[in-house]
PDB file of C-alpha atoms in Angstrom:
ATOM      1  CA  ASP K   1      -1.797 -10.974  17.831  1.00  0.00           C
ATOM      2  CA  GLY K   2      -2.596  -7.481  16.628  1.00  0.00           C
ATOM      3  CA  GLY K   3      -3.172  -6.996  12.970  1.00  0.00           C
ATOM      4  CA  ILE K   4      -5.493  -6.573  10.034  1.00  0.00           C
ATOM      5  CA  THR K   5      -7.592  -9.424   8.721  1.00  0.00           C
ATOM      6  CA  GLN K   6      -9.310  -9.598   5.370  1.00  0.00           C
ATOM      7  CA  SER K   7     -11.735 -12.255   4.357  1.00  0.00           C
ATOM      8  CA  PRO K   8     -12.106 -14.208   2.248  1.00  0.00           C
ATOM      9  CA  LYS K   9      -8.700 -14.627   0.611  1.00  0.00           C
ATOM     10  CA  TYR K  10     -10.277 -15.555  -2.722  1.00  0.00           C
ATOM     11  CA  LEU K  11     -13.727 -14.526  -3.903  1.00  0.00           C
ATOM     12  CA  PHE K  12     -15.563 -15.443  -7.082  1.00  0.00           C
ATOM     13  CA  ARG K  13     -18.702 -13.722  -8.295  1.00  0.00           C
ATOM     14  CA  LYS K  14     -20.850 -13.560 -11.369  1.00  0.00           C
ATOM     15  CA  GLU K  15     -21.087 -10.316 -13.254  1.00  0.00           C
ATOM     16  CA  GLY K  16     -23.972  -8.147 -12.053  1.00  0.00           C
ATOM     17  CA  GLN K  17     -23.747  -9.240  -8.412  1.00  0.00           C
ATOM     18  CA  ASN K  18     -22.694  -6.997  -5.564  1.00  0.00           C
ATOM     19  CA  VAL K  19     -20.034  -8.396  -3.251  1.00  0.00           C
ATOM     20  CA  THR K  20     -18.731  -7.229   0.129  1.00  0.00           C
ATOM     21  CA  LEU K  21     -15.126  -7.599   1.218  1.00  0.00           C
ATOM     22  CA  SER K  22     -14.384  -7.686   4.918  1.00  0.00           C
ATOM     23  CA  CYS K  23     -11.622  -5.784   6.715  1.00  0.00           C
ATOM     24  CA  GLU K  24     -11.116  -5.922  10.476  1.00  0.00           C
ATOM     25  CA  GLN K  25      -8.314  -4.477  12.595  1.00  0.00           C
ATOM     26  CA  ASN K  26      -7.514  -4.858  16.293  1.00  0.00           C
ATOM     27  CA  LEU K  27      -4.735  -2.270  16.334  1.00  0.00           C
ATOM     28  CA  ASN K  28      -6.985   0.481  17.714  1.00  0.00           C
ATOM     29  CA  HIS K  29      -6.184   2.544  14.643  1.00  0.00           C
ATOM     30  CA  ASP K  30      -8.374   5.502  13.765  1.00  0.00           C
ATOM     31  CA  ALA K  31      -7.776   5.575  10.020  1.00  0.00           C
ATOM     32  CA  MET K  32      -8.568   2.808   7.532  1.00  0.00           C
ATOM     33  CA  TYR K  33      -8.098   2.563   3.780  1.00  0.00           C
ATOM     34  CA  TRP K  34      -9.039   0.458   0.779  1.00  0.00           C
ATOM     35  CA  TYR K  35      -6.712   0.055  -2.210  1.00  0.00           C
ATOM     36  CA  ARG K  36      -6.956  -1.802  -5.451  1.00  0.00           C
ATOM     37  CA  GLN K  37      -3.944  -3.442  -7.105  1.00  0.00           C
ATOM     38  CA  ASP K  38      -3.858  -4.477 -10.767  1.00  0.00           C
ATOM     39  CA  PRO K  39      -0.950  -6.207 -12.528  1.00  0.00           C
ATOM     40  CA  GLY K  40       1.709  -3.757 -13.638  1.00  0.00           C
ATOM     41  CA  GLN K  41       0.089  -0.840 -11.829  1.00  0.00           C
ATOM     42  CA  GLY K  42       0.683   0.831  -8.519  1.00  0.00           C
ATOM     43  CA  LEU K  43      -1.881   0.620  -5.756  1.00  0.00           C
ATOM     44  CA  ARG K  44      -4.785   3.007  -6.156  1.00  0.00           C
ATOM     45  CA  LEU K  45      -6.862   4.424  -3.321  1.00  0.00           C
ATOM     46  CA  ILE K  46     -10.585   3.614  -3.399  1.00  0.00           C
ATOM     47  CA  TYR K  47     -11.897   5.001  -0.100  1.00  0.00           C
ATOM     48  CA  TYR K  48     -10.533   6.003   3.271  1.00  0.00           C
ATOM     49  CA  SER K  49     -11.960   6.724   6.699  1.00  0.00           C
ATOM     50  CA  GLN K  50     -10.389   8.852   9.402  1.00  0.00           C
ATOM     51  CA  ILE K  51     -12.941   8.126  12.126  1.00  0.00           C
ATOM     52  CA  VAL K  52     -16.119   6.169  12.736  1.00  0.00           C
ATOM     53  CA  ASN K  53     -19.097   7.243  10.626  1.00  0.00           C
ATOM     54  CA  ASP K  54     -16.887   9.261   8.301  1.00  0.00           C
ATOM     55  CA  PHE K  55     -15.286   8.269   4.999  1.00  0.00           C
ATOM     56  CA  GLN K  56     -13.926   9.980   1.910  1.00  0.00           C
ATOM     57  CA  LYS K  57     -13.599   8.995  -1.739  1.00  0.00           C
ATOM     58  CA  GLY K  58     -10.205   8.204  -3.122  1.00  0.00           C
ATOM     59  CA  ASP K  59      -9.101   8.279  -6.742  1.00  0.00           C
ATOM     60  CA  ILE K  60     -11.238   5.433  -8.031  1.00  0.00           C
ATOM     61  CA  ALA K  61     -14.393   5.360  -5.860  1.00  0.00           C
ATOM     62  CA  GLU K  62     -16.874   4.886  -8.694  1.00  0.00           C
ATOM     63  CA  GLY K  63     -18.670   1.547  -8.419  1.00  0.00           C
ATOM     64  CA  TYR K  64     -17.632   1.023  -4.790  1.00  0.00           C
ATOM     65  CA  SER K  65     -19.230   1.807  -1.432  1.00  0.00           C
ATOM     66  CA  VAL K  66     -18.039   1.587   2.177  1.00  0.00           C
ATOM     67  CA  SER K  67     -19.297   1.964   5.718  1.00  0.00           C
ATOM     68  CA  ARG K  68     -17.536   2.652   9.016  1.00  0.00           C
ATOM     69  CA  GLU K  69     -19.964   1.852  11.805  1.00  0.00           C
ATOM     70  CA  LYS K  70     -17.288   0.502  14.129  1.00  0.00           C
ATOM     71  CA  LYS K  71     -13.687   1.555  14.633  1.00  0.00           C
ATOM     72  CA  GLU K  72     -12.489  -1.987  13.972  1.00  0.00           C
ATOM     73  CA  SER K  73     -14.352  -2.623  10.740  1.00  0.00           C
ATOM     74  CA  PHE K  74     -14.316  -1.051   7.264  1.00  0.00           C
ATOM     75  CA  PRO K  75     -16.161  -3.269   4.745  1.00  0.00           C
ATOM     76  CA  LEU K  76     -15.984  -2.547   1.020  1.00  0.00           C
ATOM     77  CA  THR K  77     -18.858  -3.337  -1.335  1.00  0.00           C
ATOM     78  CA  VAL K  78     -18.045  -3.807  -4.992  1.00  0.00           C
ATOM     79  CA  THR K  79     -21.251  -3.016  -6.845  1.00  0.00           C
ATOM     80  CA  SER K  80     -22.419  -4.117 -10.261  1.00  0.00           C
ATOM     81  CA  ALA K  81     -21.641  -0.581 -11.456  1.00  0.00           C
ATOM     82  CA  GLN K  82     -17.901  -1.235 -11.183  1.00  0.00           C
ATOM     83  CA  LYS K  83     -16.859  -1.996 -14.764  1.00  0.00           C
ATOM     84  CA  ASN K  84     -13.669  -3.931 -14.091  1.00  0.00           C
ATOM     85  CA  PRO K  85     -13.980  -5.408 -10.597  1.00  0.00           C
ATOM     86  CA  THR K  86     -11.493  -8.261 -10.974  1.00  0.00           C
ATOM     87  CA  ALA K  87      -8.445  -7.208  -8.946  1.00  0.00           C
ATOM     88  CA  PHE K  88      -6.504  -7.685  -5.727  1.00  0.00           C
ATOM     89  CA  TYR K  89      -8.012  -5.591  -2.910  1.00  0.00           C
ATOM     90  CA  LEU K  90      -5.936  -4.438   0.023  1.00  0.00           C
ATOM     91  CA  CYS K  91      -7.116  -2.917   3.266  1.00  0.00           C
ATOM     92  CA  ALA K  92      -4.823  -0.796   5.431  1.00  0.00           C
ATOM     93  CA  SER K  93      -4.909   1.159   8.649  1.00  0.00           C
ATOM     94  CA  SER K  94      -2.853   3.754  10.477  1.00  0.00           C
ATOM     95  CA  ILE K  95      -2.862   5.116  14.005  1.00  0.00           C
ATOM     96  CA  HIS K  96      -4.126   8.458  12.927  1.00  0.00           C
ATOM     97  CA  LEU K  97      -3.539  10.806  10.088  1.00  0.00           C
ATOM     98  CA  ALA K  98      -0.674  11.733   7.833  1.00  0.00           C
ATOM     99  CA  SER K  99       2.467  11.182   9.844  1.00  0.00           C
ATOM    100  CA  TYR K 100       2.009   7.525  10.653  1.00  0.00           C
ATOM    101  CA  GLU K 101       2.821   4.308   8.867  1.00  0.00           C
ATOM    102  CA  GLN K 102       0.111   2.425   7.068  1.00  0.00           C
ATOM    103  CA  TYR K 103      -0.178  -1.270   7.858  1.00  0.00           C
ATOM    104  CA  PHE K 104      -1.722  -3.629   5.345  1.00  0.00           C
ATOM    105  CA  GLY K 105      -3.862  -6.722   5.499  1.00  0.00           C
ATOM    106  CA  PRO K 106      -3.205  -9.894   3.451  1.00  0.00           C
ATOM    107  CA  GLY K 107      -5.593  -8.913   0.665  1.00  0.00           C
ATOM    108  CA  THR K 108      -8.607 -10.417  -1.099  1.00  0.00           C
ATOM    109  CA  ARG K 109      -8.406 -11.520  -4.695  1.00  0.00           C
ATOM    110  CA  LEU K 110     -11.759 -10.929  -6.387  1.00  0.00           C
ATOM    111  CA  THR K 111     -12.583 -12.577  -9.681  1.00  0.00           C
ATOM    112  CA  VAL K 112     -15.764 -11.621 -11.502  1.00  0.00           C
ATOM    113  CA  THR K 113     -16.848 -13.639 -14.524  1.00  0.00           C
TER     114      THR K 113
ATOM    115  CA  LYS I   1      -0.167  15.497  -9.957  1.00  0.00           C
ATOM    116  CA  GLN I   2       2.308  13.428  -8.002  1.00  0.00           C
ATOM    117  CA  GLU I   3       3.957  10.593  -9.900  1.00  0.00           C
ATOM    118  CA  VAL I   4       6.228   7.980  -8.361  1.00  0.00           C
ATOM    119  CA  THR I   5       8.674   6.018 -10.484  1.00  0.00           C
ATOM    120  CA  GLN I   6      10.734   3.011  -9.476  1.00  0.00           C
ATOM    121  CA  ILE I   7      13.729   1.920 -11.487  1.00  0.00           C
ATOM    122  CA  PRO I   8      14.546  -0.762 -12.365  1.00  0.00           C
ATOM    123  CA  ALA I   9      11.283  -2.663 -12.727  1.00  0.00           C
ATOM    124  CA  ALA I  10      13.123  -5.914 -12.083  1.00  0.00           C
ATOM    125  CA  LEU I  11      16.518  -6.814 -10.686  1.00  0.00           C
ATOM    126  CA  SER I  12      18.308 -10.143 -10.341  1.00  0.00           C
ATOM    127  CA  VAL I  13      21.438 -10.425  -8.202  1.00  0.00           C
ATOM    128  CA  PRO I  14      23.576 -13.196  -6.693  1.00  0.00           C
ATOM    129  CA  GLU I  15      23.327 -13.865  -2.986  1.00  0.00           C
ATOM    130  CA  GLY I  16      25.554 -11.690  -0.820  1.00  0.00           C
ATOM    131  CA  GLU I  17      25.534  -8.676  -3.091  1.00  0.00           C
ATOM    132  CA  ASN I  18      24.751  -5.198  -1.798  1.00  0.00           C
ATOM    133  CA  LEU I  19      22.088  -3.482  -3.869  1.00  0.00           C
ATOM    134  CA  VAL I  20      20.202  -0.227  -4.273  1.00  0.00           C
ATOM    135  CA  LEU I  21      16.605   0.267  -5.316  1.00  0.00           C
ATOM    136  CA  ASN I  22      15.554   3.666  -6.582  1.00  0.00           C
ATOM    137  CA  CYS I  23      12.395   5.701  -6.152  1.00  0.00           C
ATOM    138  CA  SER I  24      11.736   9.144  -7.620  1.00  0.00           C
ATOM    139  CA  PHE I  25       8.782  11.481  -7.218  1.00  0.00           C
ATOM    140  CA  THR I  26       7.761  14.580  -9.120  1.00  0.00           C
ATOM    141  CA  ASP I  27       6.359  16.797  -6.350  1.00  0.00           C
ATOM    142  CA  SER I  28       8.747  17.445  -3.471  1.00  0.00           C
ATOM    143  CA  ALA I  29       5.970  18.674  -1.148  1.00  0.00           C
ATOM    144  CA  ILE I  30       5.624  15.343   0.603  1.00  0.00           C
ATOM    145  CA  TYR I  31       4.812  14.526   4.207  1.00  0.00           C
ATOM    146  CA  ASN I  32       6.693  11.250   4.321  1.00  0.00           C
ATOM    147  CA  LEU I  33       7.867   8.309   2.234  1.00  0.00           C
ATOM    148  CA  GLN I  34       7.338   4.661   3.034  1.00  0.00           C
ATOM    149  CA  TRP I  35       9.047   1.547   1.655  1.00  0.00           C
ATOM    150  CA  PHE I  36       7.118  -1.718   1.538  1.00  0.00           C
ATOM    151  CA  ARG I  37       7.813  -5.306   0.649  1.00  0.00           C
ATOM    152  CA  GLN I  38       5.236  -7.485  -1.105  1.00  0.00           C
ATOM    153  CA  ASP I  39       5.529 -11.235  -1.564  1.00  0.00           C
ATOM    154  CA  PRO I  40       3.529 -12.853  -4.399  1.00  0.00           C
ATOM    155  CA  GLY I  41      -0.189 -12.904  -3.646  1.00  0.00           C
ATOM    156  CA  LYS I  42       0.304 -11.276  -0.252  1.00  0.00           C
ATOM    157  CA  GLY I  43      -0.297  -7.946   1.392  1.00  0.00           C
ATOM    158  CA  LEU I  44       2.307  -5.246   1.920  1.00  0.00           C
ATOM    159  CA  THR I  45       4.790  -5.283   4.768  1.00  0.00           C
ATOM    160  CA  SER I  46       6.050  -1.896   5.912  1.00  0.00           C
ATOM    161  CA  LEU I  47       9.847  -1.740   5.948  1.00  0.00           C
ATOM    162  CA  LEU I  48      10.775   1.854   6.667  1.00  0.00           C
ATOM    163  CA  LEU I  49       9.038   5.202   7.037  1.00  0.00           C
ATOM    164  CA  ILE I  50      10.981   8.423   6.466  1.00  0.00           C
ATOM    165  CA  GLN I  51       9.440  11.708   7.526  1.00  0.00           C
ATOM    166  CA  SER I  52      10.051  14.683   5.251  1.00  0.00           C
ATOM    167  CA  SER I  53      12.416  16.219   7.817  1.00  0.00           C
ATOM    168  CA  GLN I  54      14.597  13.112   7.959  1.00  0.00           C
ATOM    169  CA  ARG I  55      17.426  12.083   5.661  1.00  0.00           C
ATOM    170  CA  GLU I  56      17.540   8.360   6.352  1.00  0.00           C
ATOM    171  CA  GLN I  57      16.201   5.436   8.332  1.00  0.00           C
ATOM    172  CA  THR I  58      17.813   2.107   9.098  1.00  0.00           C
ATOM    173  CA  SER I  59      16.434  -1.270  10.060  1.00  0.00           C
ATOM    174  CA  GLY I  60      18.804  -4.216  10.170  1.00  0.00           C
ATOM    175  CA  ARG I  61      20.301  -4.710   6.701  1.00  0.00           C
ATOM    176  CA  LEU I  62      18.031  -2.064   5.206  1.00  0.00           C
ATOM    177  CA  ASN I  63      18.817   1.621   4.883  1.00  0.00           C
ATOM    178  CA  ALA I  64      16.525   4.118   3.214  1.00  0.00           C
ATOM    179  CA  SER I  65      17.547   7.644   2.307  1.00  0.00           C
ATOM    180  CA  LEU I  66      15.469  10.611   1.276  1.00  0.00           C
ATOM    181  CA  ASP I  67      16.498  13.661  -0.732  1.00  0.00           C
ATOM    182  CA  LYS I  68      13.290  15.620  -0.845  1.00  0.00           C
ATOM    183  CA  SER I  69      14.631  18.527  -2.860  1.00  0.00           C
ATOM    184  CA  SER I  70      15.696  16.278  -5.710  1.00  0.00           C
ATOM    185  CA  GLY I  71      12.660  14.023  -5.401  1.00  0.00           C
ATOM    186  CA  ARG I  72      14.593  10.829  -4.731  1.00  0.00           C
ATOM    187  CA  SER I  73      14.762   7.988  -2.271  1.00  0.00           C
ATOM    188  CA  THR I  74      16.933   4.901  -2.262  1.00  0.00           C
ATOM    189  CA  LEU I  75      16.578   1.612  -0.431  1.00  0.00           C
ATOM    190  CA  TYR I  76      19.925  -0.032   0.249  1.00  0.00           C
ATOM    191  CA  ILE I  77      19.945  -3.745   1.040  1.00  0.00           C
ATOM    192  CA  ALA I  78      23.182  -5.110   2.424  1.00  0.00           C
ATOM    193  CA  ALA I  79      24.371  -8.680   1.995  1.00  0.00           C
ATOM    194  CA  SER I  80      21.294  -9.797   0.081  1.00  0.00           C
ATOM    195  CA  GLN I  81      19.733 -13.195   0.783  1.00  0.00           C
ATOM    196  CA  PRO I  82      17.326 -15.389  -1.220  1.00  0.00           C
ATOM    197  CA  GLY I  83      14.668 -14.540   1.381  1.00  0.00           C
ATOM    198  CA  ASP I  84      14.882 -10.910   0.262  1.00  0.00           C
ATOM    199  CA  SER I  85      13.301 -11.890  -3.054  1.00  0.00           C
ATOM    200  CA  ALA I  86      10.055  -9.915  -3.341  1.00  0.00           C
ATOM    201  CA  THR I  87       8.608  -6.804  -4.924  1.00  0.00           C
ATOM    202  CA  TYR I  88       9.615  -3.578  -3.208  1.00  0.00           C
ATOM    203  CA  LEU I  89       7.247  -0.628  -3.363  1.00  0.00           C
ATOM    204  CA  CYS I  90       7.759   2.958  -2.383  1.00  0.00           C
ATOM    205  CA  ALA I  91       4.932   5.351  -1.620  1.00  0.00           C
ATOM    206  CA  VAL I  92       4.798   9.037  -0.803  1.00  0.00           C
ATOM    207  CA  ARG I  93       2.215  10.807   1.271  1.00  0.00           C
ATOM    208  CA  GLN I  94       1.404  14.247  -0.016  1.00  0.00           C
ATOM    209  CA  GLY I  95       1.676  17.265   2.204  1.00  0.00           C
ATOM    210  CA  GLY I  96      -1.148  19.709   2.770  1.00  0.00           C
ATOM    211  CA  GLY I  97      -3.244  17.359   4.859  1.00  0.00           C
ATOM    212  CA  SER I  98      -3.737  14.781   2.143  1.00  0.00           C
ATOM    213  CA  GLU I  99      -4.440  11.253   3.291  1.00  0.00           C
ATOM    214  CA  LYS I 100      -3.363   9.826   0.007  1.00  0.00           C
ATOM    215  CA  LEU I 101      -0.404   7.530  -0.519  1.00  0.00           C
ATOM    216  CA  VAL I 102       0.882   7.570  -4.087  1.00  0.00           C
ATOM    217  CA  PHE I 103       2.605   4.333  -4.996  1.00  0.00           C
ATOM    218  CA  GLY I 104       5.239   3.410  -7.505  1.00  0.00           C
ATOM    219  CA  LYS I 105       4.811   0.239  -9.534  1.00  0.00           C
ATOM    220  CA  GLY I 106       7.560  -1.528  -7.658  1.00  0.00           C
ATOM    221  CA  THR I 107      10.878  -3.245  -8.279  1.00  0.00           C
ATOM    222  CA  LYS I 108      10.788  -7.028  -8.427  1.00  0.00           C
ATOM    223  CA  LEU I 109      13.952  -8.331  -6.771  1.00  0.00           C
ATOM    224  CA  THR I 110      15.297 -11.848  -7.228  1.00  0.00           C
ATOM    225  CA  VAL I 111      18.273 -12.943  -5.152  1.00  0.00           C
ATOM    226  CA  ASN I 112      19.819 -16.109  -6.552  1.00  0.00           C
ATOM    227  CA  PRO I 113      21.505 -18.624  -4.232  1.00  0.00           C
TER     228      PRO I 113
END
């Protein structure tokens, strides 16, 4: 089955620790995205990547980092510099740029205490 | 700055009713508009994508319309079923080469048997 996988589904970390969220897609999509969802708010874009070895900051990139070494993979690292890391993180991909639908993974719920 | 508003925030209807969900946006210079469904604790499922040159899209019992000049889109659900219960999100992609999707906060729909 083609799709987007995110792991793990739930993640717990202590404050001050970096944590990496996995996102893998087998749809052969060029573009990949990371969003954050908080209760009562719309999704907000963290980072996006149009092609391998290229990525751009979204609206709320501070405290996050990404890499895009392979077309299929776009991991997100939540660093200790992120002040409010507890949230639901969603990865998405699209065939190419603007005109195409974005498809989403199942999400990772991160809790930092 | 683009803002997307969804009204109402929550809606409860009896099974079998036809219903309309509303989405408005402040900047009409959009590339496309996408409607999503989100079940609790899950990722987003793409329902319909309307390009800026289109007026509507249909998929099964769902029909989405777009009036770009007035900054409005509606999602019409015919003959609602309890399985339609979910949060429905709309998102617009800005024109001008932007990769950004701007999301509304969603309408939480409950269809009662």
